[in-house]
PDB file of C-alpha atoms and ligand atoms in Angstrom:
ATOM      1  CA  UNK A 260       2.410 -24.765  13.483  1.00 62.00           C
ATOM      2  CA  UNK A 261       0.667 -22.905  16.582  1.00 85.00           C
ATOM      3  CA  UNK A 262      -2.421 -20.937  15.781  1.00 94.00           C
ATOM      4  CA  UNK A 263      -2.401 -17.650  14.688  1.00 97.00           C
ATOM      5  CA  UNK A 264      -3.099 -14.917  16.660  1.00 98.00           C
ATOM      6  CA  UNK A 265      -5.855 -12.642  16.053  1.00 98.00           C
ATOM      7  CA  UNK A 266      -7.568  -8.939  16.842  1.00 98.00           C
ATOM      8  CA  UNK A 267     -11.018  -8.422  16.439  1.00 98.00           C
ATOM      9  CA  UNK A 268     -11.993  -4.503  16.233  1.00 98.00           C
ATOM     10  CA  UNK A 269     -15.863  -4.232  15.524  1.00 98.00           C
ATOM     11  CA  UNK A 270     -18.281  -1.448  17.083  1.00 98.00           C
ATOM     12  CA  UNK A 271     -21.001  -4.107  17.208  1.00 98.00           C
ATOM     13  CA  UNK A 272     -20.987  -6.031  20.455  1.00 98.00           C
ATOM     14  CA  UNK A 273     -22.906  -9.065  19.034  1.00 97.00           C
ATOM     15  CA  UNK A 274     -20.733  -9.364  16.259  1.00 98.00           C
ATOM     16  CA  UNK A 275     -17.168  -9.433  18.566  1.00 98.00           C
ATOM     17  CA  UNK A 276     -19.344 -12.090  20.567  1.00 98.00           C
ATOM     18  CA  UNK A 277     -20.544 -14.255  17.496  1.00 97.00           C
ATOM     19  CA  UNK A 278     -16.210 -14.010  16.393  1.00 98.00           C
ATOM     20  CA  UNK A 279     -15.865 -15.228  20.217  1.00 98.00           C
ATOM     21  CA  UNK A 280     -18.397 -17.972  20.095  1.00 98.00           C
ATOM     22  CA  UNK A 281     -16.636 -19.302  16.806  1.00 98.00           C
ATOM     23  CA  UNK A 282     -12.854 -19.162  17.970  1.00 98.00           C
ATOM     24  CA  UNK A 283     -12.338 -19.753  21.242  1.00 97.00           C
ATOM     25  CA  UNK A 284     -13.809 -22.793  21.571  1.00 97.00           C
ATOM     26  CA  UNK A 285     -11.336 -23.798  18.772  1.00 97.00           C
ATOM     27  CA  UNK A 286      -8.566 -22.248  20.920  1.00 94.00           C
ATOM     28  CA  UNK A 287      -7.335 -19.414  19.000  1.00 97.00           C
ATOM     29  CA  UNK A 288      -6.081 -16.229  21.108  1.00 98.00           C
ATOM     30  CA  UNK A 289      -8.498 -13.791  19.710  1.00 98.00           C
ATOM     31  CA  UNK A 290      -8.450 -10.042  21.663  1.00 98.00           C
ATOM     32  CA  UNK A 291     -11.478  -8.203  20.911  1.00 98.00           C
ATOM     33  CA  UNK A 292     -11.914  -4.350  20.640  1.00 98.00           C
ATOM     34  CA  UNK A 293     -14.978  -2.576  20.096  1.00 98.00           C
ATOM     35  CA  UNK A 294     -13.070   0.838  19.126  1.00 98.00           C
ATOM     36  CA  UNK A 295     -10.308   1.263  16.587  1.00 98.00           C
ATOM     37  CA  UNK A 296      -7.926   3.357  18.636  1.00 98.00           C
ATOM     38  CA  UNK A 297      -8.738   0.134  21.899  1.00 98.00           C
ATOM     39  CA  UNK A 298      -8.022  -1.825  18.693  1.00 98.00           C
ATOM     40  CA  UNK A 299      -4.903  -0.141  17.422  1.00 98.00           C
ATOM     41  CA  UNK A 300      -3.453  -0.834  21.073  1.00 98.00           C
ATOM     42  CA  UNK A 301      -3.791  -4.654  21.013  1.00 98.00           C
ATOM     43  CA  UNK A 302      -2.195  -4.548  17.832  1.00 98.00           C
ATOM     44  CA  UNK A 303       0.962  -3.099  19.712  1.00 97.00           C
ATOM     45  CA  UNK A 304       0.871  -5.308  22.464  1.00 97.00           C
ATOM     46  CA  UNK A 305      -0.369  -8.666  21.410  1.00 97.00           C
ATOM     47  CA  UNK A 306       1.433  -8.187  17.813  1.00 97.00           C
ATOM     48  CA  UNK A 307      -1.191 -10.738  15.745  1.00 98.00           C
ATOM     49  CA  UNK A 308      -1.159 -12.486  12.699  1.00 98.00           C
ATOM     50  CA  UNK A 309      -3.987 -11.140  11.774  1.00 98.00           C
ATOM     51  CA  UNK A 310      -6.564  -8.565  12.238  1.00 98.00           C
ATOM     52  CA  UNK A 311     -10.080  -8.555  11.457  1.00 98.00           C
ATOM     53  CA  UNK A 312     -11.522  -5.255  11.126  1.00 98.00           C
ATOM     54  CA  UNK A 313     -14.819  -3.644  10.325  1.00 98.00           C
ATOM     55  CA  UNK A 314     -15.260  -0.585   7.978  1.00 97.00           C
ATOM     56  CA  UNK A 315     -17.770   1.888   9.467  1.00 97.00           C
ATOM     57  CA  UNK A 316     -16.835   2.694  13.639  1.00 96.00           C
ATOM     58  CA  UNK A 317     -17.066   5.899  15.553  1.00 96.00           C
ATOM     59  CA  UNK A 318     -13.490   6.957  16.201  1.00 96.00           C
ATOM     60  CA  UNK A 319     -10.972   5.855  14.081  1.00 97.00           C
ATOM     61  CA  UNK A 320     -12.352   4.010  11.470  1.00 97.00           C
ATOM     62  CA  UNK A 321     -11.567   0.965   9.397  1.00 97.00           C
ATOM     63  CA  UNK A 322      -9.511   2.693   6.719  1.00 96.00           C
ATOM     64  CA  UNK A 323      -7.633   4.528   9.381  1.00 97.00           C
ATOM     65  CA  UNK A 324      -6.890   1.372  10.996  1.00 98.00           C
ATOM     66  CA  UNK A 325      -5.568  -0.075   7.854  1.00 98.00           C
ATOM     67  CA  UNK A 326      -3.459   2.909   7.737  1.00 97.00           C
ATOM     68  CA  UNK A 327      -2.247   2.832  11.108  1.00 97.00           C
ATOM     69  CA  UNK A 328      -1.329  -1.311  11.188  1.00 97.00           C
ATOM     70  CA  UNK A 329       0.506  -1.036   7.760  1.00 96.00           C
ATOM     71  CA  UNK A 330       3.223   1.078   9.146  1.00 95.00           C
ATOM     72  CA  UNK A 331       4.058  -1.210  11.745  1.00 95.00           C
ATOM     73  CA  UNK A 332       6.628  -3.676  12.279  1.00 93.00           C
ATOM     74  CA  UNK A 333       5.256  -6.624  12.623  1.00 92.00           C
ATOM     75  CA  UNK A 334       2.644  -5.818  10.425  1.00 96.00           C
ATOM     76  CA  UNK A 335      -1.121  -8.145  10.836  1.00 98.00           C
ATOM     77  CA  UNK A 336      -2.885  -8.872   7.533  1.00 98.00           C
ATOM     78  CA  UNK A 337      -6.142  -7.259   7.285  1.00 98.00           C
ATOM     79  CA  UNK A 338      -8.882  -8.721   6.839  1.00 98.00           C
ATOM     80  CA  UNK A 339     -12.139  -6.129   6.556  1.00 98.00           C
ATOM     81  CA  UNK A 340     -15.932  -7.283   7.484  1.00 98.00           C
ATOM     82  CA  UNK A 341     -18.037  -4.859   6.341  1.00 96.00           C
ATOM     83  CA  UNK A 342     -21.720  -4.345   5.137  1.00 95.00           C
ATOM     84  CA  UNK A 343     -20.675  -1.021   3.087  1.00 95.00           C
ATOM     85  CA  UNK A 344     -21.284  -1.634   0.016  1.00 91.00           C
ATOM     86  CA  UNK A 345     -20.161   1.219  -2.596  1.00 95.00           C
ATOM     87  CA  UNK A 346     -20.140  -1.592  -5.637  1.00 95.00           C
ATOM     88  CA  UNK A 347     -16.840  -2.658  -4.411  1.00 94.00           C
ATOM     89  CA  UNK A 348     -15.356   0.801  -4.781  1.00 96.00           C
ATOM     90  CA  UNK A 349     -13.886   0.903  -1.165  1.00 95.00           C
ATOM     91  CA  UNK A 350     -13.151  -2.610  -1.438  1.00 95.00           C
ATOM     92  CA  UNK A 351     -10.855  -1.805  -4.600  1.00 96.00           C
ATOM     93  CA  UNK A 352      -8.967   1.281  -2.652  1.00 96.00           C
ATOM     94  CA  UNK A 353      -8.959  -1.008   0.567  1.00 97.00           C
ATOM     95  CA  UNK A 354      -7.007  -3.897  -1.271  1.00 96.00           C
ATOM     96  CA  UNK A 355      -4.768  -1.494  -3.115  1.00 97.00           C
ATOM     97  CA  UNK A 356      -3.615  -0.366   0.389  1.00 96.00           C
ATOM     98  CA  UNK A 357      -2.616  -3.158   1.367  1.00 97.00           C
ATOM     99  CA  UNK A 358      -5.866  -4.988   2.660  1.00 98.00           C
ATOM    100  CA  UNK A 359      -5.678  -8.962   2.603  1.00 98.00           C
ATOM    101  CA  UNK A 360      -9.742  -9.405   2.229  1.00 97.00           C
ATOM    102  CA  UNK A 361     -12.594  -8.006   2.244  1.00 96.00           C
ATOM    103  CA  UNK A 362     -15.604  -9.986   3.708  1.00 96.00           C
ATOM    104  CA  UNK A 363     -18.923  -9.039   3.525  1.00 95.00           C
ATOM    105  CA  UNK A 364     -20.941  -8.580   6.831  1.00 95.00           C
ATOM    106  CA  UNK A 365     -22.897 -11.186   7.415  1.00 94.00           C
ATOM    107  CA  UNK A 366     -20.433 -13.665   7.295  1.00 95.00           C
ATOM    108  CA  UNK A 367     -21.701 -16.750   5.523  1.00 90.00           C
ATOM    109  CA  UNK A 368     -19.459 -19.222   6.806  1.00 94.00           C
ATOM    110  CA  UNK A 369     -16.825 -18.786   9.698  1.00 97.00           C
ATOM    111  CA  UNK A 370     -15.165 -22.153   8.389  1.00 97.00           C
ATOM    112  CA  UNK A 371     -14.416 -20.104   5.463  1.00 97.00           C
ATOM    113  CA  UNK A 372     -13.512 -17.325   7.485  1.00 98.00           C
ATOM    114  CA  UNK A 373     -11.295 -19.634   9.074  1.00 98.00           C
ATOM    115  CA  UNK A 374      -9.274 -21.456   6.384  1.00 97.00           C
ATOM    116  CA  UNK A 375      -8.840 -17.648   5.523  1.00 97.00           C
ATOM    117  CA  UNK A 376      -7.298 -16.532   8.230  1.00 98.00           C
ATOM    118  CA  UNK A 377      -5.029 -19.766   8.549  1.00 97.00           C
ATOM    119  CA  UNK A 378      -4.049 -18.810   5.096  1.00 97.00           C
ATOM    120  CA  UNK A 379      -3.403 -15.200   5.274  1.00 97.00           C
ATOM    121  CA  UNK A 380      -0.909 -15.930   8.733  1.00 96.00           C
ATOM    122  CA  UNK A 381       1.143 -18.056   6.401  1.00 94.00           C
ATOM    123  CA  UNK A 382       2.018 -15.570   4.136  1.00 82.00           C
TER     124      UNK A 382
HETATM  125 MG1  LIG B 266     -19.666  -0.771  12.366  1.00 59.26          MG
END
């Protein structure tokens, strides 16, 4: 099976780079966007397997997002990275839209991040 492909939409240029660092040494096709509606339009065009997404982004934001890449066909799973923390609130209403995970920002491990995303573009 061929890697999956992924979109990265974070407002945080260290943290796109740190995703970079990580995944394309490993040879995944990762496209990077550091606004949700720049985001939203790799979604459309590169169709992933999954997206990662942060929460909190001038613009269209996280849950917007969500909104947006659930009513397309293909549809990425969604993975959020986030360091909003409501006492899992959000991350409640996030999975009950249709949200595959919700990470919290910083990542511990991007192995773990990994086997997640290898898992989620299986489903
Ligand atoms: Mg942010």
């Amino acid at each position: 099976m061929s890697k999956p492909v992924i979109v990265a939409i974070d407002d945080e240029p260290e943290f796109i780079r740190f995703l970079q660092d990580y995944f394309e040494p490993r040879e995944y096709e990762l496209h990077v966007a550091l606004r949700g509606a720049e985001g939203i339009e790799l979604v459309k065009e590169k169709k992933p397997d999954v997206l990662l997404t942060d929460l909190k982004m001038p613009g269209i934001d996280g849950d917007e997002v969500l909104k947006l890449v659930k009513s397309m066909t293909p549809s990425p799973k969604v993975i959020f990275i986030t360091a909003y923390d409501d006492g899992g609130k959000t991350k409640a209403r996030l999975t009950k839209m249709g949200a595959f995970a919700c990470l919290d920002k910083p990542i511990g491990s991007l192995k773990s991040l990994e086997d997640m995303i290898n898992k989620a573009a299986e489903k």
